[in-house]
Coordinates of C-alpha atoms and ligand atoms in Angstrom, one line a residue:
M58 CA 13.9 68.3 -91.1
A59 CA 15.2 67.3 -87.7
K60 CA 16.6 64.1 -89.2
S61 CA 18.5 65.7 -92.0
R62 CA 20.0 68.3 -89.7
S63 CA 21.2 65.9 -87.0
T64 CA 22.8 63.3 -89.4
P65 CA 25.8 65.4 -90.5
I66 CA 26.7 66.4 -87.0
H67 CA 26.4 62.9 -85.9
L68 CA 28.7 61.8 -88.7
I69 CA 31.2 64.6 -88.1
V70 CA 31.5 63.6 -84.4
M71 CA 32.1 60.0 -85.5
L72 CA 34.7 60.9 -88.0
L73 CA 36.5 63.2 -85.5
V74 CA 36.5 60.4 -82.9
T75 CA 37.7 57.9 -85.5
Y76 CA 40.4 60.2 -86.8
F77 CA 41.7 61.0 -83.4
L78 CA 41.8 57.4 -82.4
C79 CA 43.5 56.5 -85.7
T80 CA 46.2 59.1 -85.3
V81 CA 46.7 59.0 -81.6
G82 CA 46.0 55.5 -80.5
K83 CA 49.2 53.5 -81.1
S84 CA 47.6 50.2 -80.7
N85 CA 45.4 50.3 -83.5
A86 CA 42.1 50.3 -82.2
L87 CA 41.2 53.0 -84.0
A88 CA 41.3 52.0 -87.4
C89 CA 38.4 50.0 -85.9
P90 CA 34.9 50.9 -86.9
L91 CA 33.1 52.2 -83.8
P92 CA 29.3 51.9 -83.6
P93 CA 27.4 55.1 -84.1
E94 CA 25.6 54.8 -80.8
L95 CA 28.9 55.5 -79.0
A96 CA 29.8 58.6 -81.0
T97 CA 28.6 61.1 -78.4
K98 CA 29.7 59.0 -75.4
L99 CA 33.3 58.4 -76.4
H100 CA 35.4 61.5 -75.5
V101 CA 38.8 62.2 -76.8
D102 CA 39.2 65.7 -75.4
Q103 CA 42.1 66.6 -73.0
V104 CA 39.9 66.9 -69.9
A105 CA 38.4 63.4 -70.4
V106 CA 41.8 61.8 -71.3
D107 CA 43.5 63.5 -68.3
S108 CA 40.8 62.3 -65.9
A109 CA 41.5 58.7 -66.8
S110 CA 45.3 59.1 -66.8
S111 CA 45.7 59.2 -63.1
D112 CA 44.3 57.4 -60.0
Y113 CA 44.3 57.7 -56.2
G114 CA 48.0 56.7 -56.1
N115 CA 49.0 59.6 -58.3
I116 CA 52.2 57.8 -59.2
V117 CA 51.4 56.0 -62.4
H118 CA 50.2 58.1 -65.3
S119 CA 49.1 56.6 -68.5
K120 CA 46.9 58.2 -71.3
P121 CA 44.1 56.4 -72.9
A122 CA 43.1 57.3 -76.5
A123 CA 39.5 57.9 -75.4
V124 CA 37.1 57.6 -72.4
L125 CA 33.7 56.1 -72.7
Y126 CA 30.9 57.5 -70.6
P127 CA 28.3 54.8 -70.9
S128 CA 24.7 55.4 -70.2
S129 CA 23.8 51.7 -70.4
I130 CA 25.2 48.2 -70.2
E131 CA 24.7 47.9 -73.9
D132 CA 27.1 50.8 -74.5
I133 CA 29.8 48.8 -72.7
Q134 CA 29.0 45.7 -74.7
R135 CA 29.2 47.7 -78.0
L136 CA 32.7 49.0 -77.0
V137 CA 34.0 45.5 -76.1
R138 CA 32.5 44.0 -79.3
S139 CA 34.2 46.7 -81.4
S140 CA 37.5 45.9 -80.0
Y141 CA 36.9 42.1 -80.3
N142 CA 36.0 42.4 -83.9
C143 CA 38.8 44.6 -84.8
P144 CA 41.9 43.2 -86.6
I145 CA 44.0 44.7 -83.9
P146 CA 41.9 44.9 -80.7
F147 CA 42.4 47.7 -78.3
G148 CA 42.6 47.5 -74.5
I149 CA 39.6 48.4 -72.3
S150 CA 39.9 49.2 -68.6
V151 CA 37.0 49.9 -66.3
R152 CA 37.4 52.8 -63.9
G153 CA 35.1 52.0 -61.0
N154 CA 36.0 55.0 -58.9
G155 CA 39.7 55.4 -59.7
H156 CA 40.9 54.3 -56.3
S157 CA 43.7 52.0 -57.5
V158 CA 47.1 53.2 -56.5
N159 CA 49.3 51.8 -59.3
G160 CA 47.5 52.4 -62.6
Q161 CA 45.4 49.2 -62.5
D162 CA 42.4 51.1 -63.9
M163 CA 44.2 52.6 -66.8
A164 CA 44.5 51.7 -70.5
R165 CA 47.4 53.2 -72.4
D166 CA 46.2 54.1 -75.9
G167 CA 43.1 52.1 -75.3
V168 CA 39.7 53.1 -73.9
V169 CA 38.8 53.7 -70.3
V170 CA 35.1 53.1 -69.4
D171 CA 34.2 55.6 -66.7
M172 CA 31.5 54.0 -64.6
K173 CA 30.6 57.3 -62.9
S174 CA 28.3 58.1 -65.9
L175 CA 26.3 54.9 -65.1
R176 CA 26.1 55.9 -61.5
E177 CA 24.8 59.3 -62.4
N178 CA 22.4 57.9 -65.0
K179 CA 19.0 59.6 -65.2
H180 CA 17.3 56.2 -64.9
G181 CA 18.2 56.2 -61.2
I182 CA 20.4 54.2 -58.9
R183 CA 20.9 50.6 -59.8
I184 CA 20.5 49.1 -56.3
R185 CA 17.5 46.9 -55.6
V186 CA 16.9 45.3 -52.2
Y187 CA 15.0 42.0 -51.9
K188 CA 14.2 42.1 -48.3
N189 CA 12.5 38.7 -48.1
H190 CA 15.4 37.0 -49.9
L191 CA 18.1 38.9 -48.0
F192 CA 20.1 40.0 -51.0
A193 CA 20.5 43.1 -53.1
D194 CA 21.1 43.4 -56.8
V195 CA 23.7 46.1 -57.3
G196 CA 25.2 47.6 -60.4
G197 CA 29.0 47.0 -60.7
E198 CA 29.4 50.8 -60.9
Q199 CA 27.7 51.5 -57.6
L200 CA 29.7 52.8 -54.6
W201 CA 29.6 50.8 -51.3
I202 CA 28.5 54.0 -49.5
D203 CA 25.3 54.0 -51.6
V204 CA 24.8 50.3 -51.0
L205 CA 25.0 51.1 -47.3
H206 CA 22.4 53.9 -47.4
T207 CA 20.0 52.0 -49.6
T208 CA 20.1 48.7 -47.6
A209 CA 20.1 50.5 -44.3
A210 CA 16.8 52.2 -45.3
Q211 CA 15.3 48.7 -45.3
G212 CA 17.0 47.7 -42.0
L213 CA 19.5 45.5 -43.8
S214 CA 23.2 45.5 -44.4
P215 CA 25.9 43.5 -46.4
V216 CA 28.0 41.5 -44.0
S217 CA 31.5 42.1 -45.3
W218 CA 32.9 45.6 -45.9
T219 CA 36.0 47.6 -46.8
D220 CA 37.2 50.2 -44.3
F221 CA 36.5 52.9 -46.8
L222 CA 33.2 53.0 -48.7
Y223 CA 33.8 55.3 -51.7
L224 CA 34.9 52.3 -53.7
S225 CA 32.9 50.6 -56.5
V226 CA 31.3 47.2 -56.1
G227 CA 33.0 46.0 -59.4
G228 CA 36.4 47.4 -58.2
T229 CA 36.5 45.7 -54.8
L230 CA 35.0 42.4 -56.1
S231 CA 37.8 42.4 -58.7
N232 CA 40.3 42.3 -55.8
A233 CA 38.7 40.8 -52.7
G234 CA 37.3 43.5 -50.4
I235 CA 38.7 43.1 -46.9
S236 CA 38.1 44.7 -43.5
G237 CA 37.5 43.8 -39.9
Q238 CA 34.5 41.6 -40.8
T239 CA 36.6 39.3 -43.0
F240 CA 37.8 37.0 -40.2
L241 CA 34.2 36.1 -39.6
H242 CA 32.4 36.3 -42.9
G243 CA 35.3 36.1 -45.4
P244 CA 36.1 38.9 -47.9
Q245 CA 33.4 40.6 -50.0
I246 CA 34.0 38.1 -52.8
S247 CA 32.8 35.3 -50.4
N248 CA 29.5 37.1 -50.0
V249 CA 28.2 37.3 -53.5
Y250 CA 25.5 35.0 -54.9
E251 CA 25.4 35.9 -58.6
L252 CA 27.0 38.2 -61.2
D253 CA 26.3 39.6 -64.6
V254 CA 29.5 39.9 -66.5
I255 CA 30.5 41.2 -70.0
T256 CA 33.2 38.9 -71.2
G257 CA 36.0 39.8 -73.5
N258 CA 33.9 39.0 -76.6
G259 CA 31.2 41.4 -75.6
E260 CA 28.7 38.7 -74.4
L261 CA 26.6 39.4 -71.3
V262 CA 26.6 36.3 -69.1
T263 CA 24.8 35.6 -65.8
C264 CA 26.9 33.4 -63.5
S265 CA 26.8 31.9 -60.0
K266 CA 28.0 28.8 -58.2
R267 CA 25.3 26.9 -60.0
N268 CA 25.4 28.5 -63.4
N269 CA 28.5 29.2 -65.4
S270 CA 30.4 28.6 -62.1
D271 CA 33.8 28.8 -63.7
L272 CA 33.2 32.3 -65.0
F273 CA 31.8 33.3 -61.5
D274 CA 34.9 31.9 -59.8
S275 CA 37.2 33.6 -62.3
V276 CA 35.8 37.0 -62.0
L277 CA 35.8 37.2 -58.2
G278 CA 39.3 38.4 -57.3
G279 CA 40.1 38.3 -61.0
L280 CA 41.6 41.8 -61.4
G281 CA 39.2 42.6 -64.2
Q282 CA 40.8 40.1 -66.5
F283 CA 37.8 37.9 -67.4
G284 CA 34.8 40.2 -67.6
I285 CA 33.2 43.5 -66.6
I286 CA 30.9 43.1 -63.6
T287 CA 27.7 44.9 -64.4
R288 CA 25.6 43.5 -61.6
A289 CA 26.3 41.7 -58.3
R290 CA 23.9 39.9 -56.0
I291 CA 25.1 40.7 -52.5
A292 CA 24.2 38.8 -49.3
L293 CA 22.4 40.8 -46.7
R294 CA 21.6 40.4 -43.0
S295 CA 19.7 42.5 -40.5
A296 CA 21.5 45.7 -39.8
P297 CA 22.6 46.2 -36.1
A298 CA 21.2 49.2 -34.3
K299 CA 24.5 50.1 -32.6
V300 CA 28.1 49.1 -32.3
R301 CA 30.3 48.8 -29.3
W302 CA 33.7 49.9 -30.6
S303 CA 36.8 49.2 -28.6
R304 CA 40.5 49.8 -28.9
A305 CA 43.2 48.6 -26.6
F306 CA 47.0 49.1 -26.7
Y307 CA 49.7 46.6 -26.4
S308 CA 53.4 47.1 -25.9
N309 CA 54.1 43.4 -26.4
F310 CA 53.8 42.0 -29.9
S311 CA 53.3 38.4 -28.8
G312 CA 50.4 39.3 -26.5
F313 CA 48.9 41.4 -29.2
I314 CA 48.8 38.6 -31.8
R315 CA 47.8 36.0 -29.3
D316 CA 44.7 38.0 -28.4
Q317 CA 43.9 38.8 -32.0
E318 CA 44.1 35.1 -32.9
R319 CA 41.9 34.1 -30.0
I320 CA 39.2 36.2 -31.6
A321 CA 40.0 35.2 -35.2
R322 CA 40.1 31.4 -34.3
G323 CA 36.7 31.7 -32.7
S324 CA 37.4 31.1 -29.1
Q325 CA 36.0 34.6 -28.5
R326 CA 33.7 34.6 -31.5
D327 CA 30.6 35.7 -29.8
V328 CA 32.3 38.8 -28.6
A329 CA 33.5 40.4 -31.9
N330 CA 31.8 41.1 -35.2
Y331 CA 34.8 43.0 -36.4
L332 CA 38.5 42.6 -35.7
E333 CA 41.4 44.7 -36.8
G334 CA 44.6 46.0 -35.5
S335 CA 47.2 48.7 -36.2
L336 CA 50.5 50.1 -35.2
V337 CA 51.3 53.4 -33.6
L338 CA 54.8 54.5 -34.4
D339 CA 57.0 57.0 -32.5
N340 CA 57.1 59.7 -35.1
G341 CA 55.9 62.9 -33.6
T342 CA 52.4 64.1 -32.9
P343 CA 49.4 61.8 -32.5
T344 CA 47.6 61.1 -35.8
E345 CA 43.9 61.9 -36.4
W346 CA 43.4 58.1 -36.1
I347 CA 44.2 58.5 -32.3
T348 CA 42.9 61.9 -31.6
S349 CA 39.4 61.2 -33.1
F350 CA 38.9 58.1 -31.0
F351 CA 40.5 58.4 -27.6
P352 CA 39.6 60.9 -24.9
P353 CA 42.0 63.9 -24.7
A354 CA 43.1 63.0 -21.2
L355 CA 44.5 59.6 -22.5
L356 CA 46.5 61.2 -25.4
P357 CA 49.6 62.3 -23.4
R358 CA 49.8 58.8 -21.8
I359 CA 49.5 57.1 -25.1
M360 CA 52.2 59.2 -26.6
S361 CA 54.6 58.5 -23.8
L362 CA 53.9 54.8 -24.1
V363 CA 54.8 55.0 -27.8
K364 CA 58.0 57.0 -26.9
K365 CA 59.0 54.3 -24.5
H366 CA 58.4 51.3 -26.8
G367 CA 59.0 52.8 -30.3
I368 CA 56.0 50.9 -31.6
I369 CA 52.8 50.1 -29.8
Y370 CA 50.1 47.8 -31.2
C371 CA 46.4 48.5 -31.1
L372 CA 43.7 45.8 -31.1
E373 CA 40.4 47.0 -32.4
L374 CA 37.1 45.2 -32.2
T375 CA 33.4 45.8 -32.3
K376 CA 30.4 44.1 -31.0
Y377 CA 27.2 44.7 -32.9
Y378 CA 24.0 45.0 -31.0
F379 CA 20.4 44.9 -32.0
L380 CA 17.4 46.7 -30.5
D381 CA 16.6 43.9 -28.2
D382 CA 20.1 43.7 -26.7
I383 CA 20.8 45.3 -23.5
A384 CA 23.8 47.6 -23.7
S385 CA 25.0 46.9 -20.1
E386 CA 25.2 43.2 -20.9
I387 CA 27.3 43.8 -24.0
D388 CA 29.6 46.0 -21.9
Q389 CA 29.9 43.2 -19.3
D390 CA 30.8 40.7 -22.1
L391 CA 33.5 42.9 -23.4
Q392 CA 34.9 43.6 -19.9
Q393 CA 35.0 39.8 -19.5
V394 CA 37.0 39.4 -22.7
F395 CA 39.5 42.2 -22.0
K396 CA 40.0 40.9 -18.4
D397 CA 42.0 38.0 -19.9
F398 CA 43.8 40.0 -22.5
A399 CA 47.4 41.2 -22.4
H400 CA 46.9 44.9 -23.2
V401 CA 48.6 47.5 -21.1
P402 CA 46.3 48.1 -18.1
G403 CA 44.3 51.3 -18.4
F404 CA 45.1 51.7 -22.1
I405 CA 41.7 50.8 -23.4
H406 CA 38.7 52.8 -24.6
A407 CA 35.3 51.9 -25.9
K408 CA 32.3 53.8 -27.2
F409 CA 28.8 53.2 -28.6
V410 CA 28.2 54.5 -32.2
S411 CA 25.5 53.8 -34.8
H412 CA 26.3 51.1 -37.3
Q413 CA 26.4 53.7 -40.1
D414 CA 28.7 56.0 -38.2
F415 CA 31.0 53.1 -37.6
L416 CA 31.0 52.0 -41.3
T417 CA 31.6 55.5 -42.5
R418 CA 34.5 56.2 -40.1
V419 CA 37.0 56.8 -42.9
P420 CA 36.2 60.1 -44.6
N421 CA 36.4 60.7 -48.4
V422 CA 39.3 63.0 -48.8
E423 CA 40.9 63.7 -52.2
N424 CA 44.0 65.9 -52.7
E425 CA 45.7 65.9 -56.1
S426 CA 48.9 67.3 -54.7
L427 CA 49.5 64.1 -52.7
T428 CA 50.7 60.6 -53.7
H429 CA 49.8 57.3 -52.1
P430 CA 52.7 54.8 -52.4
W431 CA 50.8 52.1 -50.5
Q432 CA 51.7 48.5 -50.0
N433 CA 49.3 45.7 -48.8
L434 CA 50.7 42.3 -47.9
F435 CA 49.4 39.0 -46.6
I436 CA 51.8 37.2 -44.3
P437 CA 51.7 33.6 -43.1
K438 CA 51.1 33.3 -39.4
S439 CA 54.1 30.9 -38.9
R440 CA 56.5 33.8 -39.7
I441 CA 54.7 36.7 -38.1
S442 CA 57.2 37.2 -35.3
D443 CA 60.1 37.3 -37.9
F444 CA 58.0 39.9 -39.8
N445 CA 57.7 42.0 -36.6
S446 CA 61.4 41.9 -35.8
G447 CA 62.8 42.1 -39.4
V448 CA 60.2 44.5 -40.9
L449 CA 58.4 46.5 -38.3
R450 CA 61.3 47.0 -35.9
E451 CA 64.3 46.9 -38.3
I452 CA 62.9 48.7 -41.3
V453 CA 59.8 50.6 -40.4
L454 CA 60.8 51.8 -37.0
K455 CA 64.4 52.6 -37.9
R456 CA 63.6 54.5 -41.1
N457 CA 61.0 56.5 -39.2
I458 CA 59.3 57.9 -42.3
T459 CA 55.9 56.2 -42.2
T460 CA 53.2 58.8 -42.6
G461 CA 49.8 57.0 -42.8
P462 CA 48.1 54.3 -40.8
V463 CA 49.7 50.8 -40.7
L464 CA 47.0 48.1 -40.4
F465 CA 47.8 44.7 -39.0
Y466 CA 45.2 41.9 -38.3
P467 CA 44.6 38.2 -38.9
L468 CA 42.3 36.5 -41.4
N469 CA 41.1 32.9 -41.8
R470 CA 41.9 31.0 -45.0
H471 CA 38.8 28.8 -44.8
K472 CA 36.6 31.9 -45.2
W473 CA 38.0 32.4 -48.7
D474 CA 36.8 30.3 -51.6
A475 CA 39.8 28.5 -53.0
K476 CA 38.2 28.5 -56.5
S477 CA 38.1 32.3 -56.8
S478 CA 41.0 34.0 -58.5
A479 CA 42.2 35.7 -55.3
V480 CA 45.6 34.6 -54.0
I481 CA 46.3 34.2 -50.3
P482 CA 49.0 32.4 -48.2
D483 CA 48.7 28.6 -47.7
E484 CA 48.3 28.7 -43.9
E485 CA 44.9 28.8 -42.1
I486 CA 45.7 32.0 -40.2
F487 CA 47.5 34.7 -42.1
Y488 CA 47.9 38.4 -41.4
T489 CA 47.2 41.4 -43.6
T490 CA 49.3 44.5 -43.2
S491 CA 48.8 47.8 -45.0
F492 CA 51.3 50.6 -45.2
L493 CA 49.1 53.5 -46.2
H494 CA 51.8 56.1 -46.8
T495 CA 50.9 59.6 -47.9
G496 CA 53.7 61.4 -49.8
G497 CA 54.1 64.5 -51.9
I498 CA 54.5 64.6 -55.7
D499 CA 58.3 64.7 -55.3
N500 CA 59.1 62.4 -52.4
W501 CA 57.0 59.2 -53.0
Q502 CA 60.1 57.3 -53.9
V503 CA 61.3 57.2 -50.3
Y504 CA 58.2 55.3 -49.3
D505 CA 58.5 53.1 -52.4
D506 CA 62.1 52.3 -51.4
Q507 CA 60.8 51.3 -48.0
N508 CA 58.1 49.1 -49.6
K509 CA 60.7 47.4 -51.7
A510 CA 63.0 46.9 -48.8
V511 CA 60.2 45.1 -46.9
V512 CA 59.6 42.8 -49.9
R513 CA 63.4 42.2 -50.3
F514 CA 63.7 41.3 -46.6
C515 CA 60.9 38.8 -46.8
E516 CA 62.3 37.2 -49.8
E517 CA 65.8 36.9 -48.2
A518 CA 64.3 35.6 -45.0
G519 CA 62.0 33.1 -46.9
I520 CA 58.8 34.6 -45.6
K521 CA 56.2 33.8 -48.2
I522 CA 54.3 37.0 -48.4
V523 CA 51.5 37.6 -51.0
K524 CA 50.9 41.1 -52.3
Y525 CA 47.2 42.2 -52.1
L526 CA 46.3 44.7 -54.8
A527 CA 49.6 43.7 -56.4
D528 CA 51.5 46.1 -58.7
Y529 CA 53.7 43.7 -60.7
T530 CA 54.7 44.7 -64.2
T531 CA 56.3 41.6 -65.7
I532 CA 54.8 38.2 -66.6
E533 CA 57.4 36.4 -64.5
E534 CA 56.4 38.3 -61.4
W535 CA 52.7 37.5 -62.0
I536 CA 53.4 33.8 -62.6
K537 CA 55.3 33.8 -59.2
H538 CA 52.4 35.7 -57.6
F539 CA 49.7 33.2 -58.7
G540 CA 51.9 30.1 -58.0
S541 CA 49.7 27.0 -58.3
K542 CA 46.8 29.1 -59.6
W543 CA 48.6 30.5 -62.6
T544 CA 47.8 27.7 -65.0
T545 CA 44.1 28.0 -64.3
F546 CA 44.3 31.8 -64.4
R547 CA 45.9 31.7 -67.8
Q548 CA 43.4 29.1 -69.2
R549 CA 40.5 31.2 -68.0
K550 CA 42.0 34.3 -69.7
A551 CA 42.2 32.3 -72.9
Q552 CA 38.6 31.3 -72.6
Y553 CA 36.9 34.5 -71.4
D554 CA 39.1 37.2 -72.9
P555 CA 41.0 35.4 -75.7
K556 CA 42.1 38.7 -77.4
N557 CA 43.6 40.2 -74.1
I558 CA 41.3 43.2 -74.2
L559 CA 40.3 43.6 -70.6
S560 CA 42.0 45.4 -67.8
P561 CA 45.5 46.1 -69.4
G562 CA 46.4 48.4 -66.5
Q563 CA 47.0 45.3 -64.4
K564 CA 50.0 44.6 -66.7
I565 CA 49.5 40.8 -66.7
F566 CA 48.9 39.7 -70.3
N567 CA 49.8 42.8 -72.2
G568 CA 53.2 41.5 -73.2
I569 CA 51.9 38.0 -74.2
Ligands
FAD276 P1 39.3 51.0 -59.7 O1 40.5 51.5 -59.1 O2 38.5 51.9 -60.6 O3 39.5 49.6 -60.5 C1 40.3 48.6 -59.8 C2 40.5 47.4 -60.8 O4 39.2 46.7 -60.9 C3 40.9 47.8 -62.2 O5 41.7 46.8 -62.7 C4 39.6 47.9 -62.9 O6 39.7 47.8 -64.3 C5 38.8 46.8 -62.3 N1 37.4 47.1 -62.3 C6 36.7 48.2 -61.7 N2 35.4 48.0 -61.9 C7 35.2 46.8 -62.5 C8 34.0 46.1 -62.9 N3 32.8 46.6 -62.8 N4 34.2 44.9 -63.5 C9 35.4 44.4 -63.7 N5 36.6 45.0 -63.3 C10 36.4 46.2 -62.7 N6 40.5 47.5 -50.3 C11 40.1 46.7 -49.4 O7 40.0 45.5 -49.7 N7 39.7 47.1 -48.2 C12 39.8 48.4 -47.8 O8 39.4 48.7 -46.7 C13 40.2 49.3 -48.7 N8 40.3 50.6 -48.4 C14 40.7 51.5 -49.4 C15 40.7 52.9 -49.0 C16 41.2 53.8 -50.0 C17 41.2 55.3 -49.6 C18 41.6 53.4 -51.2 C19 42.2 54.3 -52.2 C20 41.6 52.0 -51.6 C21 41.2 51.1 -50.6 N9 41.1 49.7 -50.9 C22 40.6 48.8 -50.0 C23 41.5 49.2 -52.2 C24 40.4 49.1 -53.2 O9 39.6 48.0 -52.9 C25 40.9 48.9 -54.6 O10 41.9 49.9 -54.9 C26 39.8 49.0 -55.6 O11 40.3 48.5 -56.8 C27 39.4 50.4 -55.8 O12 38.1 50.4 -56.2 P2 37.6 51.3 -57.4 O13 36.2 51.1 -57.4 O14 38.1 52.7 -57.4 O15 38.3 50.5 -58.6

């Protein structure tokens, strides 16, 4: 009885899904036969479609024909195979946690796979820590915040992080994953031992530096083009007990970068486990970034320093310490380092916090009435002073519209694997800068204009910047972006996703 009652409902749902896809999905797909196992997991209703039509940037909006809420890796494989076997394949994008800012996780008229349903799976969290081997096997859908909590419970920690942890493992490994640990340990993509990946024909492949190494290299920093990451084996170390967290202000750009580079190059390596930097601009009241860190008594002095110089630069470093370490010795080490540094005397502050409090310093705030016209760039060290004078002073300071944090810190090229798909400048030391603007729904274009002016200035001045989390929309721009890596990138695409199914929101191969 039960069987004869459920079959028609099952069929009706399937027919409705197929009908909707056939009529609404332009590209096709949807004349494609879809496996019955997906019938209840593929949603075409307005709520589902709207949820996958926007992202954290809130600037690009693009509707998929349907959203898949998988409950297993096999569901994702089934979807990819359906597209692969279809006469006109449809695009499939993975939405890790939707924190792209330019629609990279969308699939116009295709299918978006919402990884949240795997995270919330009744079978439990897919993070397994191998304490003796110092690694964790983590589902590609997992958020780094959960990786932190699960590994910390065993006294361990990944070595390389992002500043903000409500990002998915698959999402950051498709880009690079950078933060203040990158100068020392490389980006997150340099700290992965093995991956499980669903390629563009629906095959599930395990890959590492030893096994299917070409696929492994392709996927890391591969912008979702070669496969869907379903598991990553992440390197772990002992978690520090506490962190000594310091920030010091500079009025002088050359002193600021000299001191940052001393740490990045290793002459002060023992002193810092984390190195970042940022700008404070003279545009009104102190931001939360300042008020939450510095003692209230220092705030008026900081603001008058900013007023006087227009921009001040902030060097930020941490020193981890373990239970056996003696706090006063760490303090002495730091005092020793800062003694030689060129920061403004008296404009320094340090505090002890727990490792977890430090890593979770950026809160998870979502507001659908805001836009995030962000721009992240890598800049070769040889032109960093030109960038300061031409971009920071001439464009950013003069326009005086910047609303969010501006990050600015050096990275070491040799910590990045040249075989991965990630693109970085040719020089050993390069800087990363992030303009993390927050705009309203109607005024994001002013920030976008500024972002474009920055790129234009660099092009005219011959500063070979590379965009991180790039937002290009034409094949010519992508070819230029990848430079000498383009031929390999294209060949790998032909090999692992020959029907151009995966990650259409990146707008790389859609027009080819
Ligand atoms: P999504 O936006 O959902 O996806 C990003 C891309 O990866 C898409 O093309 C998607 O299709 C693909 N993808 C997602 N999951 C998978 C998977 N499992 N397999 C294959 N492809 C997949 N970046 C840093 O490096 N350092 C930072 O400190 C940092 N901080 C950030 C803070 C905030 C508030 C935000 C919004 C972004 C930040 N980012 C940072 C950028 C972030 O790393 C990228 O935007 C990342 O793509 C977002 O992760 P997500 O999981 O939401 O991915």
